[in-house]
Short mmCIF file of C-alpha atoms in Angstrom, two decimals:
data_model
loop_
_atom_site.label_atom_id
_atom_site.label_comp_id
_atom_site.label_asym_id
_atom_site.label_seq_id
_atom_site.Cartn_x
_atom_site.Cartn_y
_atom_site.Cartn_z
CA MET A 1 96.69 133.17 71.61
CA LYS A 2 95.14 131.08 74.37
CA THR A 3 96.18 127.47 74.05
CA SER A 4 94.13 126.06 76.92
CA PRO A 5 91.21 125.00 74.66
CA LEU A 6 93.67 123.34 72.28
CA PHE A 7 95.34 121.57 75.17
CA PHE A 8 92.05 120.19 76.48
CA ALA A 9 91.02 119.20 72.95
CA LEU A 10 94.30 117.33 72.58
CA MET A 11 93.71 115.62 75.90
CA GLY A 12 90.19 114.65 74.87
CA ILE A 13 91.31 113.16 71.55
CA ASP A 14 94.11 111.27 73.30
CA PHE A 15 91.67 109.88 75.87
CA LEU A 16 89.19 108.73 73.22
CA LEU A 17 91.86 107.06 71.07
CA LEU A 18 93.24 105.18 74.06
CA LEU A 19 89.76 104.21 75.17
CA LEU A 20 89.04 102.74 71.74
CA GLN A 21 92.14 100.55 72.02
CA ILE A 22 90.89 98.72 75.11
CA GLN A 23 88.40 96.56 73.24
CA GLY A 24 91.16 95.09 71.07
CA LEU A 25 93.39 94.08 73.97
CA SER A 26 93.39 91.08 76.26
CA ILE A 27 95.03 90.96 79.65
CA GLY A 28 98.71 89.99 79.39
CA TYR A 29 100.50 87.52 81.64
CA SER A 30 102.56 90.22 83.39
CA GLU A 31 99.36 92.21 83.93
CA ALA A 32 97.61 89.16 85.37
CA LEU A 33 100.53 88.72 87.78
CA ILE A 34 99.95 92.27 89.01
CA VAL A 35 96.21 91.69 89.41
CA TYR A 36 96.51 88.33 91.19
CA GLY A 37 100.04 88.51 92.63
CA GLU A 38 101.64 90.21 95.60
CA VAL A 39 100.15 93.42 96.97
CA SER A 40 101.64 96.53 95.36
CA PRO A 41 100.61 100.19 94.94
CA LEU A 42 99.59 99.51 91.34
CA GLN A 43 97.56 96.45 92.32
CA LEU A 44 95.72 98.50 94.95
CA LEU A 45 94.91 101.11 92.30
CA ILE A 46 93.60 98.47 89.87
CA HIS A 47 91.52 96.75 92.54
CA PHE A 48 90.07 100.13 93.52
CA SER A 49 89.01 100.52 89.89
CA PHE A 50 87.45 97.04 89.99
CA ALA A 51 85.51 98.02 93.10
CA ILE A 52 84.03 101.00 91.24
CA PHE A 53 83.50 99.65 87.71
CA GLY A 54 83.50 95.89 88.21
CA GLU A 55 86.20 93.50 86.99
CA GLY A 56 86.75 93.88 83.26
CA ASP A 57 89.01 95.26 80.55
CA TYR A 58 87.92 98.87 80.94
CA ALA A 59 88.31 98.84 84.71
CA LEU A 60 91.72 97.25 84.22
CA ARG A 61 93.08 99.92 81.87
CA ILE A 62 91.28 103.13 82.76
CA PRO A 63 93.60 103.76 85.77
CA MET A 64 96.59 103.62 83.39
CA ILE A 65 94.91 106.06 81.00
CA LEU A 66 94.15 108.44 83.86
CA LEU A 67 97.76 108.22 85.06
CA HIS A 68 98.82 109.02 81.51
CA LEU A 69 96.56 112.08 81.34
CA LEU A 70 97.94 113.21 84.70
CA SER A 71 101.49 112.91 83.35
CA VAL A 72 100.49 114.92 80.25
CA THR A 73 99.07 117.69 82.44
CA LEU A 74 102.18 117.76 84.63
CA LEU A 75 104.49 117.83 81.60
CA TYR A 76 102.51 120.76 80.20
CA ALA A 77 103.03 122.59 83.50
CA ILE A 78 106.74 121.65 83.74
CA SER A 79 107.37 122.91 80.20
CA ARG A 80 106.48 126.44 81.24
CA ASP A 81 109.90 126.71 82.89
CA TYR A 82 111.75 125.75 79.70
CA VAL A 83 109.91 127.30 76.75
CA THR A 84 108.38 130.74 76.45
CA ARG A 85 105.58 130.27 73.93
CA GLU A 86 102.37 128.51 74.84
CA SER A 87 102.31 126.83 71.42
CA ASP A 88 105.71 125.27 72.16
CA ARG A 89 104.26 123.59 75.22
CA LEU A 90 101.53 122.07 73.05
CA TRP A 91 104.16 120.63 70.70
CA ILE A 92 106.03 119.09 73.64
CA VAL A 93 102.83 117.46 74.88
CA LEU A 94 101.90 116.22 71.40
CA ILE A 95 105.32 114.65 70.84
CA TYR A 96 105.11 113.06 74.27
CA MET A 97 101.71 111.56 73.44
CA LEU A 98 103.07 110.07 70.20
CA LEU A 99 106.11 108.36 71.73
CA PRO A 100 105.73 104.57 71.35
CA GLY A 101 106.74 103.89 74.95
CA VAL A 102 104.27 106.46 76.25
CA ILE A 103 101.37 104.95 74.28
CA SER A 104 102.33 101.55 75.69
CA SER A 105 102.53 102.84 79.28
CA ALA A 106 99.08 104.45 78.86
CA LEU A 107 97.47 101.09 78.09
CA VAL A 108 99.60 98.34 79.60
CA VAL A 109 99.19 97.66 83.32
CA ASP A 110 102.77 98.13 84.39
CA ASN A 111 104.61 100.20 86.96
CA ALA A 112 106.07 102.38 84.18
CA GLY A 113 102.89 104.45 83.95
CA LEU A 114 102.82 104.98 87.72
CA ILE A 115 106.53 105.84 87.78
CA ILE A 116 106.13 108.42 84.99
CA ALA A 117 103.21 110.20 86.67
CA SER A 118 104.94 110.16 90.09
CA LEU A 119 108.24 111.39 88.64
CA PHE A 120 106.53 114.21 86.75
CA LEU A 121 104.73 115.15 89.96
CA PHE A 122 108.08 115.42 91.71
CA GLY A 123 109.46 117.53 88.85
CA TYR A 124 106.45 119.84 88.98
CA LEU A 125 106.66 120.26 92.76
CA TYR A 126 110.38 120.95 92.57
CA LEU A 127 110.00 123.65 89.91
CA ARG A 128 107.05 125.30 91.69
CA TYR A 129 107.77 124.80 95.39
CA ALA A 130 111.46 123.78 95.56
CA LEU A 131 112.16 122.02 98.87
CA TRP A 132 108.51 121.11 99.38
CA ALA A 133 109.07 118.41 96.76
CA LEU A 134 110.97 116.47 99.42
CA ALA A 135 107.65 115.76 101.12
CA ILE A 136 106.71 113.14 98.51
CA LEU A 137 109.97 111.16 98.73
CA PRO A 138 108.46 108.63 101.19
CA LEU A 139 105.61 108.06 98.73
CA LEU A 140 108.06 107.51 95.87
CA LEU A 141 110.06 105.08 98.01
CA TRP A 142 106.88 103.04 98.54
CA ILE A 143 105.74 103.15 94.92
CA ASP A 144 108.71 101.48 93.22
CA PRO A 145 112.37 100.55 93.86
CA ALA A 146 113.28 102.32 90.59
CA PHE A 147 113.13 105.66 92.43
CA ALA A 148 116.53 104.77 93.87
CA TYR A 149 117.89 106.39 90.68
CA LEU A 150 116.03 109.58 91.54
CA PHE A 151 117.44 109.54 95.08
CA PHE A 152 120.94 109.06 93.66
CA ALA A 153 120.39 112.08 91.39
CA LEU A 154 119.19 114.20 94.33
CA ALA A 155 122.28 113.28 96.34
CA ALA A 156 124.57 114.11 93.39
CA TYR A 157 122.73 117.38 92.73
CA GLY A 158 122.96 118.44 96.38
CA MET A 159 126.70 117.75 96.49
CA TYR A 160 127.40 119.56 93.21
CA ARG A 161 125.30 122.64 94.00
CA LYS A 162 126.22 122.60 97.70
CA GLU A 163 122.54 122.48 98.58
CA TYR A 164 123.09 120.05 101.39
CA LEU A 165 119.46 119.45 102.33
CA TRP A 166 118.88 117.93 98.89
CA GLY A 167 122.09 115.93 99.20
CA ILE A 168 121.25 114.57 102.64
CA ALA A 169 117.66 113.73 101.71
CA GLY A 170 118.78 111.97 98.53
CA ALA A 171 121.49 109.99 100.34
CA VAL A 172 119.16 108.94 103.16
CA PHE A 173 116.38 107.75 100.87
CA LEU A 174 118.89 106.06 98.58
CA ALA A 175 120.29 104.14 101.56
CA ILE A 176 116.79 103.14 102.68
CA SER A 177 115.87 102.02 99.16
CA LEU A 178 119.01 99.92 98.79
CA TYR A 179 118.47 98.40 102.23
CA LEU A 180 114.84 97.48 101.51
CA PHE A 181 115.08 96.46 97.86
CA GLY A 182 118.76 96.24 96.97
CA ILE A 183 119.92 96.58 93.39
CA GLN A 184 120.62 93.73 91.02
CA VAL A 185 124.15 93.93 89.67
CA GLY A 186 125.63 90.74 88.35
CA GLY A 187 126.31 88.47 85.45
CA LEU A 188 129.41 88.03 83.35
CA PRO A 189 130.77 90.77 81.10
CA GLU A 190 128.79 90.21 77.91
CA SER A 191 127.85 93.75 76.86
CA ARG A 192 124.14 94.37 76.38
CA PHE A 193 125.03 97.92 75.41
CA LEU A 194 123.71 97.78 71.84
CA ASP A 195 120.58 95.92 72.97
CA LEU A 196 119.95 98.69 75.48
CA LEU A 197 120.29 101.43 72.87
CA GLY A 198 117.97 99.47 70.56
CA VAL A 199 115.25 99.26 73.20
CA TYR A 200 115.63 102.96 74.03
CA SER A 201 115.24 103.73 70.32
CA ALA A 202 112.08 101.62 70.18
CA ILE A 203 110.61 103.40 73.21
CA PHE A 204 111.40 106.95 72.07
CA SER A 205 111.77 106.39 68.29
CA PRO A 206 115.34 106.63 66.91
CA ILE A 207 115.47 110.34 66.06
CA VAL A 208 114.00 111.50 69.37
CA PHE A 209 116.29 109.22 71.38
CA VAL A 210 119.44 110.35 69.56
CA TYR A 211 118.47 113.99 70.08
CA LEU A 212 117.76 113.44 73.78
CA PHE A 213 121.19 111.86 74.14
CA TYR A 214 122.74 114.81 72.28
CA VAL A 215 121.00 117.34 74.54
CA LEU A 216 122.11 115.62 77.74
CA TYR A 217 125.69 115.45 76.43
CA ARG A 218 125.65 119.05 75.21
CA ARG A 219 124.41 120.33 78.56
CA MET A 220 127.05 118.27 80.33
CA ILE A 221 129.80 119.94 78.26
CA ALA A 222 128.24 123.37 78.82
CA LYS A 223 127.78 122.59 82.55
CA GLU A 224 124.08 123.43 82.39
CA TRP A 225 123.36 120.99 85.21
CA ASP A 226 119.96 121.67 86.71
CA MET A 227 117.90 119.19 88.73
CA ILE A 228 116.02 117.79 85.73
CA TRP A 229 119.31 117.21 83.88
CA PHE A 230 120.75 115.39 86.90
CA ILE A 231 117.72 113.09 87.14
CA ALA A 232 117.68 112.16 83.45
CA THR A 233 121.45 111.83 83.07
CA SER A 234 121.97 109.82 86.27
CA ALA A 235 119.38 107.19 85.31
CA PHE A 236 120.64 106.98 81.74
CA ALA A 237 124.29 106.67 82.83
CA ILE A 238 123.45 103.95 85.37
CA SER A 239 121.54 101.98 82.74
CA LEU A 240 124.54 102.19 80.38
CA PHE A 241 126.88 101.05 83.13
CA LEU A 242 124.69 98.07 84.05
CA SER A 243 124.31 97.06 80.39
CA PHE A 244 127.95 95.97 80.23
CA ARG A 245 127.21 93.06 82.56
CA GLN A 246 123.50 92.28 82.40
CA LYS A 247 120.21 92.76 80.65
CA VAL A 248 118.74 96.06 81.78
CA PRO A 249 115.00 96.50 82.46
CA VAL A 250 114.75 99.60 80.28
CA HIS A 251 111.14 100.30 81.28
CA THR A 252 112.39 101.30 84.75
CA PHE A 253 114.93 103.79 83.35
CA ALA A 254 113.03 105.28 80.39
CA PRO A 255 110.63 107.40 82.55
CA PHE A 256 113.61 109.40 83.83
CA LEU A 257 114.62 110.24 80.26
CA LEU A 258 111.08 111.35 79.49
CA LEU A 259 111.51 114.08 82.08
CA ALA A 260 114.21 115.56 79.82
CA LEU A 261 111.77 116.31 76.96
CA PRO A 262 111.38 119.98 77.99
CA LEU A 263 115.18 120.30 78.06
CA ALA A 264 115.36 118.89 74.53
CA ALA A 265 112.63 121.26 73.34
CA GLN A 266 114.37 124.25 74.91
CA THR A 267 117.69 123.39 73.27
CA PHE A 268 116.10 122.74 69.87
CA LEU A 269 114.00 125.92 69.85
CA LYS A 270 116.90 128.14 70.97
CA THR A 271 119.14 126.67 68.28
CA TYR A 272 116.39 127.02 65.68
CA ARG A 273 115.24 130.56 66.43
CA VAL A 274 118.68 132.08 66.82
CA ARG A 275 119.26 131.44 63.09
CA LEU A 276 117.95 133.45 60.19
CA ARG A 277 114.94 131.93 58.44
CA GLU A 278 116.94 130.81 55.39
CA PHE A 279 119.32 128.79 57.60
CA ARG A 280 116.65 126.84 59.45
CA GLY A 281 116.03 124.24 56.76
CA ARG A 282 117.92 121.30 58.27
CA TYR A 283 116.29 121.88 61.65
CA ARG A 284 112.85 121.84 60.07
CA LEU A 285 113.82 118.62 58.26
CA LEU A 286 114.95 117.07 61.56
CA PHE A 287 111.71 118.04 63.30
CA TYR A 288 109.40 116.93 60.49
CA SER A 289 111.28 113.64 60.09
CA ALA A 290 110.96 112.88 63.79
CA PHE A 291 107.29 113.86 63.79
CA VAL A 292 106.44 111.72 60.75
CA VAL A 293 108.18 108.70 62.32
CA LEU A 294 106.23 109.24 65.54
CA VAL A 295 102.93 109.44 63.66
CA ILE A 296 103.72 106.23 61.76
CA ASN A 297 104.62 104.48 65.02
CA ALA A 298 101.41 105.69 66.64
CA LEU A 299 99.32 104.48 63.70
CA ALA A 300 101.06 101.09 63.88
CA VAL A 301 99.99 100.82 67.53
CA LEU A 302 96.45 102.08 66.98
CA PHE A 303 95.85 99.76 64.02
CA ASN A 304 98.11 96.93 65.15
CA HIS A 305 95.62 94.15 64.26
CA TRP A 306 96.22 94.87 60.58
CA ILE A 307 99.88 93.93 60.96
CA TYR A 308 98.84 90.27 61.24
CA ARG A 309 98.07 90.31 57.52
CA PHE A 310 101.77 90.71 56.77
CA LEU A 311 103.14 88.10 59.21
CA GLU A 312 103.55 84.43 58.44
CA ASP A 313 103.99 83.67 62.13
CA PRO A 314 101.35 85.59 64.18
CA THR A 315 103.31 85.08 67.40
CA ARG A 316 105.95 87.50 66.07
CA HIS A 317 103.47 90.37 66.37
CA PHE A 318 104.70 92.89 68.97
CA SER A 319 101.35 92.77 70.81
CA TYR A 320 100.59 89.06 70.47
CA SER A 321 101.09 88.50 74.20
CA MET A 322 98.14 90.87 74.77
CA HIS A 323 95.81 89.34 72.21
CA VAL A 324 93.74 86.13 71.88
CA ALA A 325 92.89 85.42 75.55
CA LYS A 326 89.64 87.42 75.63
CA GLU A 327 88.36 86.02 72.34
CA LEU A 328 89.38 82.50 73.36
CA ALA A 329 87.47 82.80 76.63
CA GLY A 330 84.44 84.02 74.69
CA ALA A 331 84.63 81.03 72.32
CA LEU A 332 84.86 78.63 75.26
CA LYS A 333 81.89 80.21 77.01
CA ALA A 334 79.89 80.01 73.77
CA ASP A 335 80.44 76.24 73.94
CA ASN A 336 79.29 76.32 77.58
CA ILE A 337 82.82 75.66 78.88
CA ARG A 338 83.70 77.48 82.08
CA CYS A 339 86.96 75.77 82.98
CA VAL A 340 89.89 74.19 81.12
CA ASP A 341 93.34 72.77 81.63
CA ALA A 342 95.31 75.01 79.28
CA ALA A 343 98.62 73.21 79.86
CA ASP A 344 100.15 76.70 79.75
CA GLU A 345 100.59 78.58 83.00
CA LYS A 346 100.58 81.98 81.33
CA LEU A 347 97.46 81.39 79.25
CA GLN A 348 95.72 79.76 82.22
CA LEU A 349 96.20 82.83 84.38
CA ARG A 350 95.04 85.12 81.59
CA LEU A 351 91.87 83.07 81.04
CA ARG A 352 91.11 83.33 84.75
CA PHE A 353 90.51 87.05 84.31
CA TYR A 354 87.74 86.28 81.80
CA GLY A 355 85.96 83.75 84.00
CA ILE A 356 87.62 80.54 82.78
CA SER A 357 88.98 78.65 85.77
CA GLN A 358 91.30 75.66 85.84
CA CYS A 359 89.98 72.09 85.94
CA ASP A 360 90.80 68.58 84.69
CA ASP A 361 87.51 68.03 82.82
CA VAL A 362 88.46 69.93 79.66
CA ARG A 363 91.82 70.19 77.97
CA LEU A 364 92.95 72.97 75.70
CA GLU A 365 95.84 71.94 73.47
CA LYS A 366 97.60 73.44 70.49
CA THR A 367 98.00 70.14 68.65
CA SER A 368 95.19 68.27 66.93
CA THR A 369 93.56 65.46 68.90
CA ALA A 370 91.19 62.68 67.85
CA ASN A 371 88.24 63.94 69.87
CA GLY A 372 89.22 67.58 70.00
CA THR A 373 87.04 70.44 68.81
CA LYS A 374 88.96 73.03 66.84
CA VAL A 375 88.88 76.61 68.09
CA THR A 376 90.23 79.34 65.82
CA ILE A 377 90.77 82.98 66.78
CA SER A 378 91.15 85.37 63.86
CA TYR A 379 91.84 89.09 63.43
CA ILE A 380 91.07 90.79 60.11
CA ASN A 381 90.22 87.35 58.68
CA ARG A 382 93.71 86.13 59.58
CA PRO A 383 93.92 83.14 61.98
CA VAL A 384 96.23 84.01 64.86
CA PHE A 385 95.49 81.13 67.24
CA VAL A 386 94.34 77.57 66.71
CA GLY A 387 93.54 75.30 69.65
CA TYR A 388 91.74 72.02 70.26
CA VAL A 389 89.32 71.52 73.11
CA THR A 390 88.88 67.97 74.40
CA LYS A 391 86.33 67.03 77.05
CA ILE A 392 87.61 64.32 79.37
CA HIS A 393 85.07 61.69 80.32
CA LYS A 394 85.66 60.25 83.74
CA TYR A 395 84.16 56.91 84.68
#
């Protein structure tokens, strides 16, 4: 059975669903910092999109969606080396698309999406062309300091397998990365270990994360240490080590674990198919449970505005930091206001993206004022933001 049409249909549905999400999102503060902050590879990509489509929400997020689709395509190609059936590759891709962290990286302007696509590109080049994959190491070094964990894995892999070209290349690029960017290790022993595991579980969903951990451990015991295993395990082990002394930026480590999805699928399918049909029940239960949880998580993201109906405090919504700003800017413009003093650095920068500059003539405050005009932003008939606009008269 040819699965190519199904794969492209899956890609098309994924693209449309992500595209539909853009209208309900506002630029976040961290995204605004990327757009208006220091020059970076991701900023150059976003500004290139602005040059083509004009500055706006779609131009802001389409590059991330395209990077996501590229990573899906590369994962589909990588999976060929780990599973035999074409249908199995489709399941790997579908599960990848449903992972909460992957949906987030496909929409949020953050280096995670760029890291995932670049890392999958390296994995694909390694599996297809072996040493030719070394050619993109300078590009990875430029893209993000997080690739130091990849370089460490290459050095460890080269030493273990006695493939010294890999070892030397990994060690050299690791040294360059540490020299240019360093690595933050500090703090007092306070153990963020459980926090780290909690964030990993949120990114992958609990069942998928536990199974990934099991697969990495099982392959370690069995000494099935290929390049992909080294990359995923090295990053995961380093994150665990750092968590004993400091808060770990999990979004920089999670992409390396994503690369282990084909390993997990290979282990699961071998374990499942080696058993007689009547003894496969618990494996089917494990798979269906994980899949149902992923679908529920995906629906929660796709219909996240409805969650406000069940929250007393709207600011506790997981996407609140990426809501309100666009609608607030629209309400201000409807009142012919083009600039405000938001008294909030983060909100001020976000409003800038929607054409509201900073000035002293109009104040936007969250507390009621005598001369203030009330502005309410609501989702699904549920107020999520209330502000008061006061025009300052100067004499």
